[in-house]
CSV table of N, CA and C and ligand atoms in Angstrom, one decimal:
chain,number,residue,atom,x,y,z
A,94,MET,N,228.8,146.2,117.9
A,94,MET,CA,228.2,147.9,117.3
A,94,MET,C,228.7,148.1,115.9
A,95,THR,N,228.1,148.4,115.2
A,95,THR,CA,228.1,148.9,113.8
A,95,THR,C,228.8,150.3,113.9
A,96,PHE,N,229.8,150.7,113.7
A,96,PHE,CA,230.2,151.9,113.3
A,96,PHE,C,229.7,152.6,111.8
A,97,MET,N,229.0,153.7,112.0
A,97,MET,CA,228.6,154.1,110.5
A,97,MET,C,230.4,154.9,110.3
A,98,HIS,N,230.6,155.3,109.5
A,98,HIS,CA,231.6,155.8,108.4
A,98,HIS,C,231.2,157.1,107.8
A,99,LEU,N,230.7,157.8,108.1
A,99,LEU,CA,230.3,158.9,107.2
A,99,LEU,C,231.1,159.6,106.6
A,100,ILE,N,230.9,159.8,105.0
A,100,ILE,CA,232.3,160.6,104.4
A,100,ILE,C,231.0,161.9,103.4
A,101,GLU,N,232.0,163.3,103.2
A,101,GLU,CA,231.3,163.6,102.0
A,101,GLU,C,232.5,163.7,100.9
A,102,LEU,N,231.9,163.7,99.6
A,102,LEU,CA,232.2,163.7,98.5
A,102,LEU,C,232.4,164.4,97.3
A,103,VAL,N,233.0,165.2,96.9
A,103,VAL,CA,232.6,166.3,95.8
A,103,VAL,C,233.7,166.3,94.5
A,104,TYR,N,232.6,165.9,93.3
A,104,TYR,CA,233.4,165.7,92.3
A,104,TYR,C,232.4,167.4,91.0
A,105,VAL,N,233.4,167.1,90.4
A,105,VAL,CA,232.9,168.2,89.1
A,105,VAL,C,232.7,167.5,87.7
A,106,SER,N,232.5,167.8,86.6
A,106,SER,CA,232.3,167.2,85.6
A,106,SER,C,231.9,168.2,84.4
A,107,ALA,N,232.1,167.7,83.0
A,107,ALA,CA,231.7,168.3,82.3
A,107,ALA,C,230.1,168.5,81.7
A,108,LYS,N,229.2,169.3,81.6
A,108,LYS,CA,227.9,169.1,81.3
A,108,LYS,C,227.5,169.4,79.4
A,109,PRO,N,227.2,168.3,78.7
A,109,PRO,CA,227.4,168.4,77.7
A,109,PRO,C,225.4,169.0,77.4
A,110,PRO,N,225.5,170.0,76.3
A,110,PRO,CA,224.0,170.1,76.2
A,110,PRO,C,222.5,168.6,76.4
A,111,LEU,N,221.9,168.9,77.0
A,111,LEU,CA,221.1,167.9,77.4
A,111,LEU,C,220.1,168.6,77.0
A,112,PRO,N,218.5,167.3,76.5
A,112,PRO,CA,217.3,167.6,76.2
A,112,PRO,C,216.8,168.4,77.6
A,113,PRO,N,215.5,169.0,77.0
A,113,PRO,CA,214.9,169.4,78.2
A,113,PRO,C,214.1,168.7,79.2
A,114,GLY,N,214.3,168.8,80.2
A,114,GLY,CA,213.9,168.0,81.3
A,114,GLY,C,214.7,167.2,82.0
A,115,GLU,N,215.8,167.1,81.1
A,115,GLU,CA,216.6,166.3,81.4
A,115,GLU,C,217.2,166.2,83.0
A,116,ILE,N,217.7,167.6,83.5
A,116,ILE,CA,218.1,167.7,84.7
A,116,ILE,C,217.1,167.0,85.9
A,117,PHE,N,215.8,167.1,85.5
A,117,PHE,CA,214.9,166.8,86.3
A,117,PHE,C,214.9,164.9,86.7
A,118,ARG,N,214.5,164.6,85.2
A,118,ARG,CA,215.1,163.1,84.9
A,118,ARG,C,216.0,162.6,86.6
A,119,ILE,N,217.3,163.4,86.3
A,119,ILE,CA,218.2,162.9,86.8
A,119,ILE,C,218.2,163.0,88.2
A,120,GLN,N,217.8,164.1,88.7
A,120,GLN,CA,217.2,164.5,89.9
A,120,GLN,C,216.0,163.8,90.7
A,121,ASP,N,215.3,163.3,89.6
A,121,ASP,CA,214.3,161.9,90.5
A,121,ASP,C,214.7,161.0,90.4
A,122,ALA,N,215.8,160.4,89.6
A,122,ALA,CA,216.8,158.9,90.0
A,122,ALA,C,217.3,159.2,91.2
A,123,ALA,N,217.6,160.3,91.4
A,123,ALA,CA,218.9,160.6,92.7
A,123,ALA,C,218.0,160.5,94.1
A,124,LEU,N,216.8,161.4,93.8
A,124,LEU,CA,215.7,161.4,94.9
A,124,LEU,C,215.4,159.9,95.3
A,125,ARG,N,214.8,159.2,94.6
A,125,ARG,CA,214.5,157.5,94.5
A,125,ARG,C,216.1,156.9,95.1
A,126,ASN,N,217.0,157.1,94.2
A,126,ASN,CA,217.8,155.8,94.8
A,126,ASN,C,218.4,156.9,96.3
A,127,ASN,N,218.6,157.9,96.1
A,127,ASN,CA,219.5,158.4,97.5
A,127,ASN,C,218.3,158.1,98.7
A,128,ALA,N,217.0,157.9,98.7
A,128,ALA,CA,216.2,158.2,100.1
A,128,ALA,C,216.6,156.3,100.5
A,129,ARG,N,216.7,155.5,99.5
A,129,ARG,CA,216.7,153.9,99.7
A,129,ARG,C,218.5,153.9,100.2
A,130,ASP,N,219.5,154.6,99.9
A,130,ASP,CA,220.4,154.3,100.1
A,130,ASP,C,220.9,155.3,101.3
A,131,ASP,N,220.5,156.0,101.7
A,131,ASP,CA,220.7,157.1,103.1
A,131,ASP,C,221.2,158.0,102.7
A,132,LEU,N,221.8,158.6,101.3
A,132,LEU,CA,222.8,159.2,101.0
A,132,LEU,C,222.2,160.7,100.6
A,133,THR,N,222.8,162.0,101.0
A,133,THR,CA,222.6,163.0,100.9
A,133,THR,C,223.2,164.1,100.1
A,134,GLY,N,222.5,165.3,99.5
A,134,GLY,CA,223.8,166.1,99.1
A,134,GLY,C,222.9,167.2,98.0
A,135,VAL,N,224.0,167.5,97.5
A,135,VAL,CA,223.4,168.6,96.6
A,135,VAL,C,224.2,168.5,95.1
A,136,LEU,N,223.3,168.8,93.9
A,136,LEU,CA,223.5,168.9,92.7
A,136,LEU,C,223.4,170.5,91.9
A,137,LEU,N,224.4,171.1,91.6
A,137,LEU,CA,224.4,172.5,91.4
A,137,LEU,C,224.9,172.2,89.5
A,138,PHE,N,224.3,172.9,89.0
A,138,PHE,CA,224.5,173.0,87.3
A,138,PHE,C,224.6,174.3,86.7
A,139,SER,N,225.8,174.2,85.7
A,139,SER,CA,225.7,175.3,84.9
A,139,SER,C,225.2,175.2,83.5
A,140,ARG,N,225.7,176.0,82.7
A,140,ARG,CA,225.5,175.4,80.9
A,140,ARG,C,226.3,174.5,80.9
A,141,ASP,N,227.7,174.7,81.4
A,141,ASP,CA,228.5,173.9,81.1
A,141,ASP,C,229.2,172.6,82.0
A,142,CYS,N,228.5,172.7,83.4
A,142,CYS,CA,229.1,171.9,84.6
A,142,CYS,C,228.4,171.4,85.3
A,143,PHE,N,228.5,170.4,86.0
A,143,PHE,CA,228.0,169.8,86.9
A,143,PHE,C,229.2,170.2,88.1
A,144,VAL,N,228.5,170.3,89.7
A,144,VAL,CA,229.1,170.0,90.8
A,144,VAL,C,228.5,169.2,91.7
A,145,GLN,N,228.7,168.1,92.3
A,145,GLN,CA,227.8,167.5,93.1
A,145,GLN,C,228.3,167.1,94.6
A,146,CYS,N,227.5,167.2,95.9
A,146,CYS,CA,228.3,166.2,96.8
A,146,CYS,C,227.3,165.4,97.2
A,147,LEU,N,228.0,163.7,97.8
A,147,LEU,CA,227.3,163.1,98.0
A,147,LEU,C,227.8,162.8,100.0
A,148,GLU,N,226.8,162.9,100.6
A,148,GLU,CA,227.2,162.6,101.7
A,148,GLU,C,226.3,160.8,102.2
A,149,GLY,N,227.0,160.4,103.2
A,149,GLY,CA,226.7,159.0,103.5
A,149,GLY,C,227.8,158.0,104.0
A,150,GLU,N,227.1,157.0,104.2
A,150,GLU,CA,228.1,155.9,104.6
A,150,GLU,C,229.1,155.5,103.5
A,151,ARG,N,230.4,155.5,103.8
A,151,ARG,CA,231.4,155.5,102.5
A,151,ARG,C,231.3,154.2,101.9
A,152,GLU,N,230.6,153.2,102.0
A,152,GLU,CA,230.9,152.5,100.9
A,152,GLU,C,229.8,152.5,99.9
A,153,GLN,N,228.6,153.1,100.5
A,153,GLN,CA,227.5,153.4,99.6
A,153,GLN,C,228.2,154.9,98.9
A,154,VAL,N,228.4,155.9,99.3
A,154,VAL,CA,228.9,156.7,98.2
A,154,VAL,C,229.9,156.2,97.6
A,155,THR,N,230.5,155.6,97.8
A,155,THR,CA,231.6,155.3,96.6
A,155,THR,C,230.8,154.5,95.7
A,156,ARG,N,229.5,153.7,95.7
A,156,ARG,CA,229.2,152.8,94.8
A,156,ARG,C,228.2,153.7,94.3
A,157,THR,N,227.8,154.7,94.4
A,157,THR,CA,227.1,155.8,93.8
A,157,THR,C,228.0,156.3,93.0
A,158,PHE,N,228.5,156.8,93.4
A,158,PHE,CA,229.8,158.0,92.4
A,158,PHE,C,230.2,156.9,91.2
A,159,ALA,N,230.3,155.4,91.9
A,159,ALA,CA,230.8,154.9,90.7
A,159,ALA,C,229.8,154.8,89.6
A,160,THR,N,228.4,155.0,89.9
A,160,THR,CA,227.4,154.6,88.9
A,160,THR,C,227.5,156.1,88.2
A,161,ILE,N,227.6,157.3,89.3
A,161,ILE,CA,227.4,158.5,87.8
A,161,ILE,C,228.8,158.8,87.3
A,162,ALA,N,229.4,158.3,87.9
A,162,ALA,CA,230.7,158.8,87.1
A,162,ALA,C,230.8,157.8,85.6
A,163,ASP,N,230.0,156.6,85.5
A,163,ASP,CA,229.9,156.3,84.4
A,163,ASP,C,228.3,156.3,83.7
A,164,ASP,N,227.8,157.4,84.0
A,164,ASP,CA,227.0,157.8,83.0
A,164,ASP,C,227.2,158.5,81.6
A,165,ASP,N,226.7,158.5,80.8
A,165,ASP,CA,227.2,159.7,79.6
A,165,ASP,C,226.3,160.8,79.7
A,166,ARG,N,225.6,161.1,80.8
A,166,ARG,CA,224.8,162.4,80.4
A,166,ARG,C,225.7,163.8,81.1
A,167,HIS,N,227.4,163.2,81.4
A,167,HIS,CA,228.1,164.2,81.8
A,167,HIS,C,229.3,163.6,81.1
A,168,ARG,N,230.7,164.5,81.4
A,168,ARG,CA,232.1,163.7,81.0
A,168,ARG,C,232.9,164.3,81.7
A,169,GLN,N,234.0,163.7,81.6
A,169,GLN,CA,235.4,164.2,82.2
A,169,GLN,C,235.1,164.5,84.0
A,170,VAL,N,234.6,163.5,84.6
A,170,VAL,CA,234.0,163.4,85.5
A,170,VAL,C,235.9,163.5,86.9
A,171,ALA,N,235.6,164.4,87.5
A,171,ALA,CA,236.7,164.5,88.3
A,171,ALA,C,236.7,164.3,89.8
A,172,LEU,N,236.9,163.4,90.4
A,172,LEU,CA,237.3,163.3,91.6
A,172,LEU,C,237.5,164.4,92.5
A,173,LEU,N,237.3,165.6,93.3
A,173,LEU,CA,238.1,166.6,94.0
A,173,LEU,C,238.2,166.9,95.2
A,174,HIS,N,237.4,166.0,96.3
A,174,HIS,CA,237.5,165.9,97.7
A,174,HIS,C,236.3,164.9,98.0
A,175,VAL,N,237.4,164.6,99.3
A,175,VAL,CA,236.8,163.3,100.2
A,175,VAL,C,237.2,163.2,101.5
A,176,ALA,N,235.9,163.8,102.0
A,176,ALA,CA,236.5,163.7,103.7
A,176,ALA,C,235.9,162.9,104.5
A,177,ALA,N,235.9,162.4,105.9
A,177,ALA,CA,235.5,162.1,106.8
A,177,ALA,C,234.9,163.4,107.4
A,178,ILE,N,233.4,162.6,107.7
A,178,ILE,CA,232.4,163.8,108.4
A,178,ILE,C,232.2,163.5,109.7
A,179,GLU,N,231.6,164.4,110.6
A,179,GLU,CA,230.9,163.7,111.7
A,179,GLU,C,229.0,164.0,111.9
A,180,GLU,N,228.9,164.6,110.8
A,180,GLU,CA,227.6,165.1,110.8
A,180,GLU,C,227.3,165.5,109.3
A,181,ARG,N,226.4,165.3,108.7
A,181,ARG,CA,225.8,165.9,107.6
A,181,ARG,C,225.6,167.2,107.2
A,182,THR,N,226.1,167.8,105.9
A,182,THR,CA,225.5,169.3,105.7
A,182,THR,C,224.3,169.0,104.8
A,183,PHE,N,223.9,167.9,104.5
A,183,PHE,CA,222.7,168.1,103.6
A,183,PHE,C,221.8,167.0,104.4
A,184,GLY,N,221.3,166.6,105.7
A,184,GLY,CA,220.8,166.0,106.3
A,184,GLY,C,219.0,165.6,105.4
A,185,ASP,N,218.6,166.9,105.5
A,185,ASP,CA,217.3,166.8,105.3
A,185,ASP,C,217.1,167.3,103.2
A,186,TRP,N,218.2,167.2,102.6
A,186,TRP,CA,218.2,167.0,101.2
A,186,TRP,C,218.4,165.6,100.6
A,187,SER,N,217.8,165.2,100.3
A,187,SER,CA,218.4,163.4,99.1
A,187,SER,C,218.9,164.1,98.1
A,188,MET,N,218.5,165.0,97.2
A,188,MET,CA,219.8,165.5,96.3
A,188,MET,C,218.7,167.0,96.1
A,189,GLY,N,219.6,168.0,96.8
A,189,GLY,CA,219.1,169.5,96.6
A,189,GLY,C,219.3,169.9,95.1
A,190,LEU,N,218.5,170.2,94.3
A,190,LEU,CA,219.3,170.8,93.0
A,190,LEU,C,219.1,172.7,92.8
A,191,LEU,N,220.1,172.8,92.4
A,191,LEU,CA,220.3,174.1,92.3
A,191,LEU,C,220.9,174.7,90.9
A,192,ASP,N,220.3,175.7,90.3
A,192,ASP,CA,220.8,176.3,89.0
A,192,ASP,C,221.9,177.5,88.9
A,193,GLY,N,223.0,177.0,89.0
A,193,GLY,CA,224.1,178.0,88.9
A,193,GLY,C,224.2,179.1,87.8
A,194,GLU,N,223.3,179.1,86.7
A,194,GLU,CA,223.2,180.1,86.1
A,194,GLU,C,222.3,181.4,86.8
A,195,SER,N,221.4,181.4,87.8
A,195,SER,CA,220.2,182.0,88.4
A,195,SER,C,221.3,183.3,89.3
A,196,PRO,N,220.6,184.4,88.8
A,196,PRO,CA,221.7,185.5,89.1
A,196,PRO,C,221.9,185.3,90.4
A,197,ALA,N,220.6,184.6,91.5
A,197,ALA,CA,221.1,185.3,93.3
A,197,ALA,C,222.0,183.9,93.1
A,198,VAL,N,222.2,183.0,92.2
A,198,VAL,CA,223.1,181.7,92.8
A,198,VAL,C,224.6,182.2,92.6
A,199,ARG,N,224.5,183.3,91.2
A,199,ARG,CA,225.8,183.3,90.8
A,199,ARG,C,226.6,184.5,91.7
A,200,ALA,N,225.4,185.4,92.2
A,200,ALA,CA,226.4,186.3,93.3
A,200,ALA,C,226.6,185.4,94.8
A,201,ALA,N,226.4,184.8,95.1
A,201,ALA,CA,226.5,184.0,96.1
A,201,ALA,C,227.7,183.2,95.7
A,202,LEU,N,227.9,182.5,94.9
A,202,LEU,CA,229.5,182.3,94.2
A,202,LEU,C,230.3,183.1,94.0
A,203,ASN,N,230.3,184.5,93.8
A,203,ASN,CA,231.3,185.2,93.4
A,203,ASN,C,232.3,185.4,94.1
A,204,GLU,N,232.2,185.2,95.6
A,204,GLU,CA,233.4,184.9,96.4
A,204,GLU,C,234.3,184.1,96.0
A,205,ILE,N,233.8,183.0,95.2
A,205,ILE,CA,234.3,181.8,95.5
A,205,ILE,C,235.0,181.5,94.2
A,206,VAL,N,234.2,181.2,93.3
A,206,VAL,CA,234.4,181.2,91.7
A,206,VAL,C,234.4,183.1,90.7
A,207,PRO,N,235.7,183.0,89.9
A,207,PRO,CA,235.5,184.2,89.2
A,207,PRO,C,233.7,184.2,88.4
A,208,GLY,N,233.2,185.4,89.1
A,208,GLY,CA,231.9,186.2,88.4
A,208,GLY,C,231.2,185.1,88.4
A,209,GLY,N,230.9,184.1,89.3
A,209,GLY,CA,230.0,183.3,90.0
A,209,GLY,C,230.0,182.1,89.3
A,210,LEU,N,231.0,181.9,88.2
A,210,LEU,CA,230.7,180.9,87.2
A,210,LEU,C,231.1,180.1,87.3
A,211,LEU,N,230.2,179.0,87.4
A,211,LEU,CA,230.3,177.4,87.5
A,211,LEU,C,231.0,176.7,86.3
A,212,LEU,N,232.5,176.4,86.2
A,212,LEU,CA,233.3,176.2,85.0
A,212,LEU,C,234.5,175.1,85.6
A,213,PRO,N,234.2,174.0,84.9
A,213,PRO,CA,235.2,173.0,86.0
A,213,PRO,C,236.6,173.3,85.9
A,214,ALA,N,237.1,174.2,85.0
A,214,ALA,CA,238.6,174.6,84.8
A,214,ALA,C,238.7,175.5,86.4
A,215,ASN,N,237.5,176.1,86.7
A,215,ASN,CA,237.7,177.2,87.8
A,215,ASN,C,237.6,176.6,89.1
A,216,LEU,N,237.6,175.3,89.1
A,216,LEU,CA,237.1,174.6,90.6
A,216,LEU,C,238.0,173.8,91.0
A,217,ASP,N,238.8,174.0,92.1
A,217,ASP,CA,239.4,172.9,92.9
A,217,ASP,C,239.4,172.2,93.6
A,218,GLY,N,239.6,171.7,94.5
A,218,GLY,CA,239.1,171.0,95.8
A,218,GLY,C,238.0,171.9,96.5
A,219,ASP,N,239.2,173.1,97.0
A,219,ASP,CA,238.7,173.5,98.2
A,219,ASP,C,237.7,174.5,97.5
A,220,ALA,N,237.6,175.0,96.7
A,220,ALA,CA,236.7,175.9,95.9
A,220,ALA,C,235.6,175.0,95.9
A,221,ALA,N,235.7,173.7,95.4
A,221,ALA,CA,234.5,172.8,95.1
A,221,ALA,C,233.9,172.3,96.1
A,222,ARG,N,234.7,172.4,97.4
A,222,ARG,CA,233.8,171.9,98.6
A,222,ARG,C,233.6,173.6,99.3
A,223,ARG,N,233.6,174.4,99.0
A,223,ARG,CA,232.8,175.8,99.3
A,223,ARG,C,231.6,175.6,98.4
A,224,VAL,N,231.8,175.7,97.5
A,224,VAL,CA,231.0,176.0,96.5
A,224,VAL,C,229.5,175.0,97.0
A,225,VAL,N,229.6,173.9,97.1
A,225,VAL,CA,228.0,173.1,97.7
A,225,VAL,C,228.1,173.7,99.3
A,226,HIS,N,229.2,173.9,99.7
A,226,HIS,CA,228.9,174.4,101.3
A,226,HIS,C,228.2,175.9,101.4
A,227,ARG,N,228.2,176.7,100.4
A,227,ARG,CA,227.7,177.6,100.2
A,227,ARG,C,226.4,177.5,99.8
A,228,ALA,N,226.1,176.4,99.2
A,228,ALA,CA,225.1,176.2,98.3
A,228,ALA,C,223.7,175.8,99.2
A,229,ARG,N,224.3,175.3,100.5
A,229,ARG,CA,223.1,175.0,101.5
A,229,ARG,C,222.6,175.7,102.7
A,230,THR,N,223.2,177.3,101.9
A,230,THR,CA,222.6,178.3,102.2
A,230,THR,C,222.0,178.8,101.5
A,231,LEU,N,221.4,178.6,100.2
A,231,LEU,CA,220.5,179.1,99.3
A,231,LEU,C,219.2,178.6,98.6
A,232,HIS,N,218.5,178.8,98.3
A,232,HIS,CA,217.1,178.8,98.1
A,232,HIS,C,217.3,177.4,96.5
A,233,LEU,N,216.3,176.4,96.9
A,233,LEU,CA,216.9,175.5,96.0
A,233,LEU,C,215.9,175.7,94.9
A,234,THR,N,216.6,175.3,93.6
A,234,THR,CA,215.9,175.4,92.3
A,234,THR,C,214.4,174.3,92.4
A,235,ARG,N,214.8,173.4,93.2
A,235,ARG,CA,213.9,172.1,93.4
A,235,ARG,C,214.2,171.1,94.1
A,236,ARG,N,213.2,170.8,95.5
A,236,ARG,CA,214.0,170.1,96.1
A,236,ARG,C,214.0,168.5,96.0
B,559,FAD,P1,216.7,154.4,85.8
B,559,FAD,O1,215.0,153.7,86.3
B,559,FAD,O2,217.5,153.0,85.2
B,559,FAD,O3,217.2,155.6,85.3
B,559,FAD,C1,216.1,157.0,85.6
B,559,FAD,C2,216.2,157.4,84.2
B,559,FAD,O4,217.2,158.0,84.1
B,559,FAD,C3,215.3,156.8,83.4
B,559,FAD,O5,214.6,158.1,83.0
B,559,FAD,C4,216.4,156.4,82.2
B,559,FAD,O6,215.7,156.5,81.0
B,559,FAD,C5,217.2,157.8,82.6
B,559,FAD,N1,218.6,157.0,82.5
B,559,FAD,C6,219.5,156.5,83.0
B,559,FAD,N2,220.5,156.0,82.7
B,559,FAD,C7,220.9,157.1,81.5
B,559,FAD,C8,221.8,157.2,80.4
B,559,FAD,N3,223.1,156.7,80.8
B,559,FAD,N4,221.4,157.9,79.8
B,559,FAD,C9,220.3,158.9,79.7
B,559,FAD,N5,219.0,158.4,80.2
B,559,FAD,C10,219.7,157.6,81.2
B,559,FAD,N6,221.8,158.9,90.7
B,559,FAD,C11,221.8,158.4,92.0
B,559,FAD,O7,221.2,157.4,92.4
B,559,FAD,N7,222.5,159.7,93.0
B,559,FAD,C12,222.7,160.4,92.8
B,559,FAD,O8,222.5,161.6,93.7
B,559,FAD,C13,222.9,160.7,91.5
B,559,FAD,N8,223.6,162.1,90.8
B,559,FAD,C14,223.2,162.4,89.4
B,559,FAD,C15,224.1,163.5,88.6
B,559,FAD,C16,224.2,163.6,87.1
B,559,FAD,C17,225.3,164.6,87.1
B,559,FAD,C18,224.1,162.6,86.5
B,559,FAD,C19,224.4,162.5,85.0
B,559,FAD,C20,223.6,161.3,86.7
B,559,FAD,C21,222.9,161.0,88.5
B,559,FAD,N9,222.4,160.0,88.9
B,559,FAD,C22,222.4,159.6,90.0
B,559,FAD,C23,221.9,158.8,87.7
B,559,FAD,C24,223.0,158.0,87.7
B,559,FAD,O9,224.2,157.9,86.8
B,559,FAD,C25,222.2,156.5,87.3
B,559,FAD,O10,221.9,157.1,86.0
B,559,FAD,C26,221.2,156.7,88.0
B,559,FAD,O11,221.6,155.9,89.4
B,559,FAD,C27,220.6,155.0,87.5
B,559,FAD,O12,219.3,154.8,88.8
B,559,FAD,P2,217.9,153.8,88.0
B,559,FAD,O13,218.9,152.5,87.7
B,559,FAD,O14,217.2,153.8,89.7
B,559,FAD,O15,217.7,154.6,87.1
């Protein structure tokens, strides 16, 4: 019998200015690869920041995180939280996408980060974990 070791991983990174549509190209690759690799999660972005949660089998999460961390479409990738989980939070999202600049998202995150503003400097492990779990209750920018 093979045991699944499920984990969730949350990182934050600095987002440089990206060409129009690049976020959707990133999400398209994530949707394609994550469905293949049985990974799920959410990607939030603001003007200056990405916050992403990946969940799945621990070796696969680690492999994909290594690929993402090497991507030059962001910088200063900081791993903030890794934990074993019994079940997935984002089981039906191969990679949900949320615009952290939208008023509804900022209002929802206001109780976690000052002004609801996603900035790498505003996020420690606990805040980043709370942000992604709060994101589960919000309306996605694009599924
Ligand atoms: P490819 O088919 O090689 O590329 C997919 C598309 O991305 C193509 O349009 C290609 O031109 C473009 N592209 C690839 N790498 C770069 C680059 N370095 N600079 C500019 N354009 C590029 N991948 C996942 O599999 N799962 C994720 O959850 C995930 N999340 C990400 C979150 C962020 C914030 C970022 C920046 C990237 C993420 N990625 C994710 C993408 C990942 O870093 C790799 O680009 C991707 O996994 C490569 O997959 P591929 O070989 O199938 O894509």
